[in-house]
Amino acid sequence: MSEKLQYVGNPNSKAADGIEKVLGAAKYVGDMTLPDMLYAKLLTSPVPHARIVELDIKPALAVEGVKAVITADDFVDHGFFGWPVKDMYVLAYQKVRYVGDPIAVVAAESEAAAAAGVAAIKLKLEELPVVSDMHKALDPHAALVPLEPQIGDGNLLVTHVVRNGDPEPILAECDVVVDESYNFQAQEHGYIETEGVFAIPEPGGTVVVFANDQSPHINRDNAAGMLGLPAEAVRVIQPPVGGSFGGKDDHVYQFTGQAAKLALITGRPVRLVLSREESLATSYKRAAAHAHLKIGMSKDGVIRAAKTEYLADSGAYASQTPLSAWRASMHLAGAYRYEAATVDTKAVYTNNGYAGAFRGFGNTQAAAASEVAIDELAARIGMDPIEFRLKNCLRTGDKAFTGNTIDHEAGLAQCLEWVRDQSGWADKRKTLGFKSGDDVLKGIGVACYFHGSGLGGEGTDYARITLTVERDHSVTLQSGLTDYGQGSRTVFTLIAAETLGVTPERIIMLRPDTDTALETGPTVASRASIVGGNATKVTAGKLIQKLNMAAADLLGCSLEQITRHGEDFIGPNEEPLAIEAVIDHAFAMGLQMSSQGYWQIPVIHWDFEKGTGTPYYTYSFGAQVAQVEVVKATGKIQVTGVWASHDGGKIIFPKGAHGQLMGGITQGLGYALTEGFSYKDGYPQKKNLKDYHLPTSLDVPEMETHFVETNLAEGPFGAKNLAEPVMIAIAPAIANAVFHATTVRCRDFPISADWLKAQLA
Amino acid sequence: MEVTFKLNGEMVTCPVTQKLTLMRLLRDDLKLTGTKNGCEHGDCGACSVIVDGKLEKSCIYPARNLDGKEVLTIEGVSNPDGTPGDLQQAFLDAGATQCGYCTPGMIMAGEALLLQNNNPTRQDIREAISENLCRCTGYQQIVDAIQATAKSRLNGGAK
């Protein structure tokens, strides 16, 4: 980029919404109250699979303080909803399908009365056979989890394929073939703020809902549908959201419908905020998965072919698993050149919770599997793991294993070189490594990744933004794209400031609000910075034209004669005109000082039937090195160093970007070591944050982070995606470091300390 | 039952029950919602406040024990004119806030440490915030912010 940038990429730029957060003044859903407010509480399923024989709410209505109780019968079509697969109900209908499945909701004058109401509901369940092992979900005699089969018979949810040549004959002639299975438990998002909605009835039968969701417009449409109202009758506003990572959509849509219904029935504001236990049981997770990879190479270390399979446990409902399983399929053989590769993916229903979107979206599992497999290949011929990756990794112009060409500049090799040089790799590979006499075993390992940008074949990838100059000389920015901590408010603010030539302090980003923000598609897939950033740039370009018109009119010159110095407008006589004067004059001229802009990612095509095409228009890349110590007596793994480099194109908000990298790595570290959300016969084994161990400040080492700034012409100022891919390499890097330290190959995640201890005994 | 205690510099008297926690008293009764509810079991630290100079998880601290105590919450940390205090400003400068939900508790953990140790090492800081969970940042920029504040206070910067 030749432009000289003032705010975009400036290391001193600060979070646009940080002040209210550090002051404790930011109002999250659970912080909101209104006089006359009712408290809502859920009745959820205590068993994994059962027919609802009786659900009598009358005893609950008799409890003092209880104002209303609702079930699926209170909604249009029993509150049937879901996308891309419609298989969920706002409250359980006919059956419960997992422990935590919401059945009824009580609204009452106090939390205690709501709890008493829940306890008084008469619920009779007839237990059904439980499907808990994803490998047995497709057995002919397995109980049917959904009410109707989704495709074909039984519990099959979706299949995906990749067909790029025929790997079989090549594998047959390969000198070295790794043929292994990799297993992943489910992972909990672990946002520190639990799910919550606050519904306020309005005169005329409409309702306003504050919801800590990710995608307010989709939430609104679902709620309106199940309430039998036009979309405009439901207004969804997103307050600050205390973390999401993909995790606050589908079930927050349920809670939105429930609270809105209760508010409409009672005519009073209703707040529904989940306890931590309710959140852990009820919320969707990262899918548990099984990957089988067969990868072959020549004896001099040239990767040739891959035949791979993937099985995802979607649990009780589809949620986003059809799409995350597709993304897993598009990345399963890793960021390497192949002569031929195939993928065969299935996702199945079980009675284990349910799986949905979570940072990395399928590539977390896919990259962990392939990066351990690649390490195994390197080890088989005694080649240095980074040298092996550099020899085979995707570079600009190469073809991905899916058959499409990497058209844009690919920074993967630079990322690998940076982590190698920065971590002291060459020395540590020699000085560390398995020593049988040591009590504490030390090692260093690497993993890398590619990650398709945006939705890819998952859907149309666009955004709309509105910018409005206000009479107080501020500029408001409106978008349906949301910020749940990842920093998109700051990114949009910096881009708008840069393009308009005003200070970031002048830009005020309004809360996402379906009444005022234009429909913008979902805030998922690390796409907000790219599509929203570009839409902001387009919109700001339109708005600046109007300001220039006012300045030219005031200065009596042509548009072309206007130049800028800071916020000032300069005419031919070189006298600076303050922006306030220009704005005042624009209003005096009667100019409409608002602009809207639209931007869409270039259209690509993937043929889902044939398994061929271009899954994404571009990719981001990265590499991470982990250093570990393993205590032989306990099997406990401590990560003692992390070096991470990400090719995210131009970095717009550097402080936020480094924070995204380190936060993503920390989630990946948990995924590698402690965060298994497992089920036994359908019953979740972790009930609260004592059982489910999120990484603490003592589990995470000091990290060194770095960005390779390749240029993507289509990105705003050259930016690519960032938030998701940065979490996916650390788990395999840790597993590969453990192999260096112990010679034990870890293929199941999280890596159990007890298992490792047994291997070392 | 009633308790009288000092809250952010001012004496308050509140009716309490046997089961009422400090977090519920602050959030529900006194409408000080800067103290966050993350788990209500003392597992996450989002509700951290300072009682008599010591970091406490307010969600498991019985309100009936407050009589005669001195409580500091996030609302009492900012400057009198409402601008961020030095540690709060350091969180902004270091990029230590993402979703912001753990932030008040983290800032209280940082303040509690600095009351007891005016020159902490990075490891001291990591230990001091080790019962405060953050899911967004990976902790490093939080450690940076607390360390920068310690240095600035040692050099005579404003507390």
mmCIF file of N, CA, C and O in Angstrom, chain A residues 678-725:
data_model
loop_
_atom_site.group_PDB
_atom_site.id
_atom_site.type_symbol
_atom_site.label_atom_id
_atom_site.label_comp_id
_atom_site.label_asym_id
_atom_site.label_seq_id
_atom_site.Cartn_x
_atom_site.Cartn_y
_atom_site.Cartn_z
ATOM 1 N N SER A 678 -16.352 -34.034 27.990
ATOM 2 C CA SER A 678 -16.691 -35.402 27.576
ATOM 3 C C SER A 678 -18.053 -35.825 28.119
ATOM 4 O O SER A 678 -18.592 -35.202 29.036
ATOM 5 N N TYR A 679 -18.596 -36.861 27.529
ATOM 6 C CA TYR A 679 -19.897 -37.405 27.930
ATOM 7 C C TYR A 679 -19.748 -38.889 28.227
ATOM 8 O O TYR A 679 -18.965 -39.584 27.578
ATOM 9 N N LYS A 680 -20.528 -39.357 29.208
ATOM 10 C CA LYS A 680 -20.585 -40.792 29.473
ATOM 11 C C LYS A 680 -22.044 -41.204 29.342
ATOM 12 O O LYS A 680 -22.899 -40.693 30.071
ATOM 13 N N ASP A 681 -22.336 -42.059 28.405
ATOM 14 C CA ASP A 681 -23.723 -42.462 28.121
ATOM 15 C C ASP A 681 -24.633 -41.244 27.952
ATOM 16 O O ASP A 681 -25.796 -41.261 28.352
ATOM 17 N N GLY A 682 -24.088 -40.180 27.382
ATOM 18 C CA GLY A 682 -24.887 -38.978 27.131
ATOM 19 C C GLY A 682 -24.855 -37.967 28.256
ATOM 20 O O GLY A 682 -25.346 -36.846 28.101
ATOM 21 N N TYR A 683 -24.286 -38.321 29.411
ATOM 22 C CA TYR A 683 -24.242 -37.400 30.544
ATOM 23 C C TYR A 683 -22.932 -36.613 30.537
ATOM 24 O O TYR A 683 -21.853 -37.212 30.503
ATOM 25 N N PRO A 684 -23.008 -35.274 30.575
ATOM 26 C CA PRO A 684 -21.777 -34.472 30.596
ATOM 27 C C PRO A 684 -20.986 -34.727 31.876
ATOM 28 O O PRO A 684 -21.567 -34.847 32.953
ATOM 29 N N GLN A 685 -19.676 -34.813 31.743
ATOM 30 C CA GLN A 685 -18.826 -35.145 32.885
ATOM 31 C C GLN A 685 -18.259 -33.911 33.585
ATOM 32 O O GLN A 685 -17.577 -34.028 34.589
ATOM 33 N N LYS A 686 -18.519 -32.727 33.026
ATOM 34 C CA LYS A 686 -18.026 -31.489 33.648
ATOM 35 C C LYS A 686 -19.230 -30.596 33.921
ATOM 36 O O LYS A 686 -20.006 -30.313 33.013
ATOM 37 N N LYS A 687 -19.351 -30.151 35.184
ATOM 38 C CA LYS A 687 -20.558 -29.409 35.559
ATOM 39 C C LYS A 687 -20.317 -27.926 35.782
ATOM 40 O O LYS A 687 -21.224 -27.111 35.648
ATOM 41 N N ASN A 688 -19.091 -27.561 36.154
ATOM 42 C CA ASN A 688 -18.802 -26.147 36.422
ATOM 43 C C ASN A 688 -17.334 -25.865 36.113
ATOM 44 O O ASN A 688 -16.620 -26.740 35.615
ATOM 45 N N LEU A 689 -16.910 -24.651 36.411
ATOM 46 C CA LEU A 689 -15.540 -24.260 36.044
ATOM 47 C C LEU A 689 -14.492 -24.816 37.000
ATOM 48 O O LEU A 689 -13.299 -24.629 36.784
ATOM 49 N N LYS A 690 -14.930 -25.508 38.054
ATOM 50 C CA LYS A 690 -13.966 -26.274 38.867
ATOM 51 C C LYS A 690 -13.574 -27.547 38.119
ATOM 52 O O LYS A 690 -12.422 -27.946 38.124
ATOM 53 N N ASP A 691 -14.585 -28.169 37.479
ATOM 54 C CA ASP A 691 -14.332 -29.425 36.749
ATOM 55 C C ASP A 691 -13.689 -29.148 35.393
ATOM 56 O O ASP A 691 -12.848 -29.900 34.922
ATOM 57 N N TYR A 692 -14.178 -28.094 34.748
ATOM 58 C CA TYR A 692 -13.723 -27.787 33.392
ATOM 59 C C TYR A 692 -12.648 -26.725 33.493
ATOM 60 O O TYR A 692 -12.927 -25.570 33.819
ATOM 61 N N HIS A 693 -11.413 -27.104 33.224
ATOM 62 C CA HIS A 693 -10.281 -26.252 33.555
ATOM 63 C C HIS A 693 -9.866 -25.369 32.382
ATOM 64 O O HIS A 693 -9.245 -25.830 31.423
ATOM 65 N N LEU A 694 -10.211 -24.086 32.459
ATOM 66 C CA LEU A 694 -9.726 -23.105 31.478
ATOM 67 C C LEU A 694 -8.304 -22.700 31.872
ATOM 68 O O LEU A 694 -7.992 -22.624 33.060
ATOM 69 N N PRO A 695 -7.428 -22.435 30.895
ATOM 70 C CA PRO A 695 -6.058 -22.039 31.240
ATOM 71 C C PRO A 695 -6.037 -20.776 32.103
ATOM 72 O O PRO A 695 -6.789 -19.832 31.846
ATOM 73 N N THR A 696 -5.186 -20.780 33.125
ATOM 74 C CA THR A 696 -5.000 -19.590 33.962
ATOM 75 C C THR A 696 -3.708 -18.887 33.552
ATOM 76 O O THR A 696 -2.946 -19.383 32.714
ATOM 77 N N SER A 697 -3.447 -17.760 34.215
ATOM 78 C CA SER A 697 -2.229 -16.997 33.918
ATOM 79 C C SER A 697 -0.964 -17.807 34.197
ATOM 80 O O SER A 697 0.102 -17.486 33.678
ATOM 81 N N LEU A 698 -1.085 -18.859 35.026
ATOM 82 C CA LEU A 698 0.102 -19.669 35.340
ATOM 83 C C LEU A 698 0.278 -20.821 34.351
ATOM 84 O O LEU A 698 1.325 -21.469 34.316
ATOM 85 N N ASP A 699 -0.757 -21.106 33.553
ATOM 86 C CA ASP A 699 -0.656 -22.194 32.561
ATOM 87 C C ASP A 699 -0.079 -21.701 31.240
ATOM 88 O O ASP A 699 0.279 -22.500 30.379
ATOM 89 N N VAL A 700 -0.057 -20.371 31.091
ATOM 90 C CA VAL A 700 0.330 -19.789 29.805
ATOM 91 C C VAL A 700 1.699 -19.133 29.952
ATOM 92 O O VAL A 700 1.912 -18.366 30.887
ATOM 93 N N PRO A 701 2.612 -19.412 29.031
ATOM 94 C CA PRO A 701 3.940 -18.782 29.137
ATOM 95 C C PRO A 701 3.921 -17.385 28.511
ATOM 96 O O PRO A 701 2.926 -16.985 27.911
ATOM 97 N N GLU A 702 5.017 -16.661 28.656
ATOM 98 C CA GLU A 702 5.193 -15.434 27.885
ATOM 99 C C GLU A 702 5.278 -15.839 26.413
ATOM 100 O O GLU A 702 5.954 -16.808 26.066
ATOM 101 N N MET A 703 4.563 -15.109 25.572
ATOM 102 C CA MET A 703 4.503 -15.473 24.152
ATOM 103 C C MET A 703 5.156 -14.391 23.306
ATOM 104 O O MET A 703 5.057 -13.206 23.626
ATOM 105 N N GLU A 704 5.795 -14.796 22.217
ATOM 106 C CA GLU A 704 6.307 -13.823 21.248
ATOM 107 C C GLU A 704 5.467 -13.930 19.989
ATOM 108 O O GLU A 704 5.356 -15.011 19.401
ATOM 109 N N THR A 705 4.866 -12.811 19.606
ATOM 110 C CA THR A 705 3.957 -12.833 18.468
ATOM 111 C C THR A 705 4.427 -11.905 17.360
ATOM 112 O O THR A 705 5.098 -10.899 17.604
ATOM 113 N N HIS A 706 4.033 -12.238 16.141
ATOM 114 C CA HIS A 706 4.582 -11.544 14.976
ATOM 115 C C HIS A 706 3.597 -11.647 13.814
ATOM 116 O O HIS A 706 2.860 -12.629 13.718
ATOM 117 N N PHE A 707 3.597 -10.640 12.977
ATOM 118 C CA PHE A 707 2.747 -10.693 11.783
ATOM 119 C C PHE A 707 3.578 -10.564 10.517
ATOM 120 O O PHE A 707 4.464 -9.711 10.432
ATOM 121 N N VAL A 708 3.286 -11.428 9.558
ATOM 122 C CA VAL A 708 3.846 -11.292 8.210
ATOM 123 C C VAL A 708 2.797 -10.521 7.419
ATOM 124 O O VAL A 708 1.668 -11.001 7.262
ATOM 125 N N GLU A 709 3.146 -9.310 6.982
ATOM 126 C CA GLU A 709 2.136 -8.485 6.314
ATOM 127 C C GLU A 709 2.221 -8.633 4.791
ATOM 128 O O GLU A 709 2.768 -7.784 4.107
ATOM 129 N N THR A 710 1.658 -9.744 4.301
ATOM 130 C CA THR A 710 1.516 -9.871 2.846
ATOM 131 C C THR A 710 0.390 -8.942 2.411
ATOM 132 O O THR A 710 -0.394 -8.472 3.224
ATOM 133 N N ASN A 711 0.294 -8.697 1.131
ATOM 134 C CA ASN A 711 -0.741 -7.777 0.652
ATOM 135 C C ASN A 711 -1.868 -8.540 -0.031
ATOM 136 O O ASN A 711 -1.636 -9.397 -0.867
ATOM 137 N N LEU A 712 -3.095 -8.226 0.378
ATOM 138 C CA LEU A 712 -4.267 -8.764 -0.301
ATOM 139 C C LEU A 712 -5.005 -7.569 -0.884
ATOM 140 O O LEU A 712 -5.590 -6.776 -0.157
ATOM 141 N N ALA A 713 -4.983 -7.439 -2.208
ATOM 142 C CA ALA A 713 -5.549 -6.247 -2.844
ATOM 143 C C ALA A 713 -7.013 -6.056 -2.474
ATOM 144 O O ALA A 713 -7.477 -4.931 -2.292
ATOM 145 N N GLU A 714 -7.754 -7.154 -2.315
ATOM 146 C CA GLU A 714 -9.193 -7.037 -2.036
ATOM 147 C C GLU A 714 -9.484 -6.692 -0.582
ATOM 148 O O GLU A 714 -10.603 -6.353 -0.236
ATOM 149 N N GLY A 715 -8.507 -6.847 0.326
ATOM 150 C CA GLY A 715 -8.776 -6.585 1.732
ATOM 151 C C GLY A 715 -8.777 -5.083 1.996
ATOM 152 O O GLY A 715 -8.160 -4.325 1.248
ATOM 153 N N PRO A 716 -9.438 -4.627 3.062
ATOM 154 C CA PRO A 716 -9.396 -3.203 3.372
ATOM 155 C C PRO A 716 -7.973 -2.822 3.798
ATOM 156 O O PRO A 716 -7.461 -3.378 4.755
ATOM 157 N N PHE A 717 -7.342 -1.954 3.055
ATOM 158 C CA PHE A 717 -5.934 -1.584 3.266
ATOM 159 C C PHE A 717 -5.027 -2.814 3.196
ATOM 160 O O PHE A 717 -3.929 -2.816 3.717
ATOM 161 N N GLY A 718 -5.530 -3.912 2.614
ATOM 162 C CA GLY A 718 -4.713 -5.118 2.451
ATOM 163 C C GLY A 718 -4.857 -6.124 3.567
ATOM 164 O O GLY A 718 -4.027 -7.014 3.727
ATOM 165 N N ALA A 719 -5.941 -6.038 4.369
ATOM 166 C CA ALA A 719 -6.090 -6.939 5.520
ATOM 167 C C ALA A 719 -6.714 -8.280 5.127
ATOM 168 O O ALA A 719 -7.526 -8.356 4.211
ATOM 169 N N LYS A 720 -6.314 -9.335 5.836
ATOM 170 C CA LYS A 720 -6.934 -10.657 5.712
ATOM 171 C C LYS A 720 -7.531 -11.031 7.069
ATOM 172 O O LYS A 720 -7.508 -10.250 8.005
ATOM 173 N N ASN A 721 -8.034 -12.268 7.167
ATOM 174 C CA ASN A 721 -8.698 -12.645 8.421
ATOM 175 C C ASN A 721 -7.694 -13.119 9.462
ATOM 176 O O ASN A 721 -6.566 -13.479 9.161
ATOM 177 N N LEU A 722 -8.152 -13.117 10.730
ATOM 178 C CA LEU A 722 -7.199 -13.225 11.818
ATOM 179 C C LEU A 722 -7.720 -14.016 13.014
ATOM 180 O O LEU A 722 -7.055 -14.933 13.504
ATOM 181 N N ALA A 723 -8.904 -13.694 13.522
ATOM 182 C CA ALA A 723 -9.278 -14.117 14.872
ATOM 183 C C ALA A 723 -9.312 -15.627 15.053
ATOM 184 O O ALA A 723 -8.915 -16.133 16.098
ATOM 185 N N GLU A 724 -9.792 -16.364 14.054
ATOM 186 C CA GLU A 724 -9.945 -17.801 14.230
ATOM 187 C C GLU A 724 -8.663 -18.591 14.000
ATOM 188 O O GLU A 724 -8.289 -19.414 14.828
ATOM 189 N N PRO A 725 -8.006 -18.387 12.839
ATOM 190 C CA PRO A 725 -6.884 -19.273 12.528
ATOM 191 C C PRO A 725 -5.775 -19.255 13.575
ATOM 192 O O PRO A 725 -5.099 -20.272 13.757
#
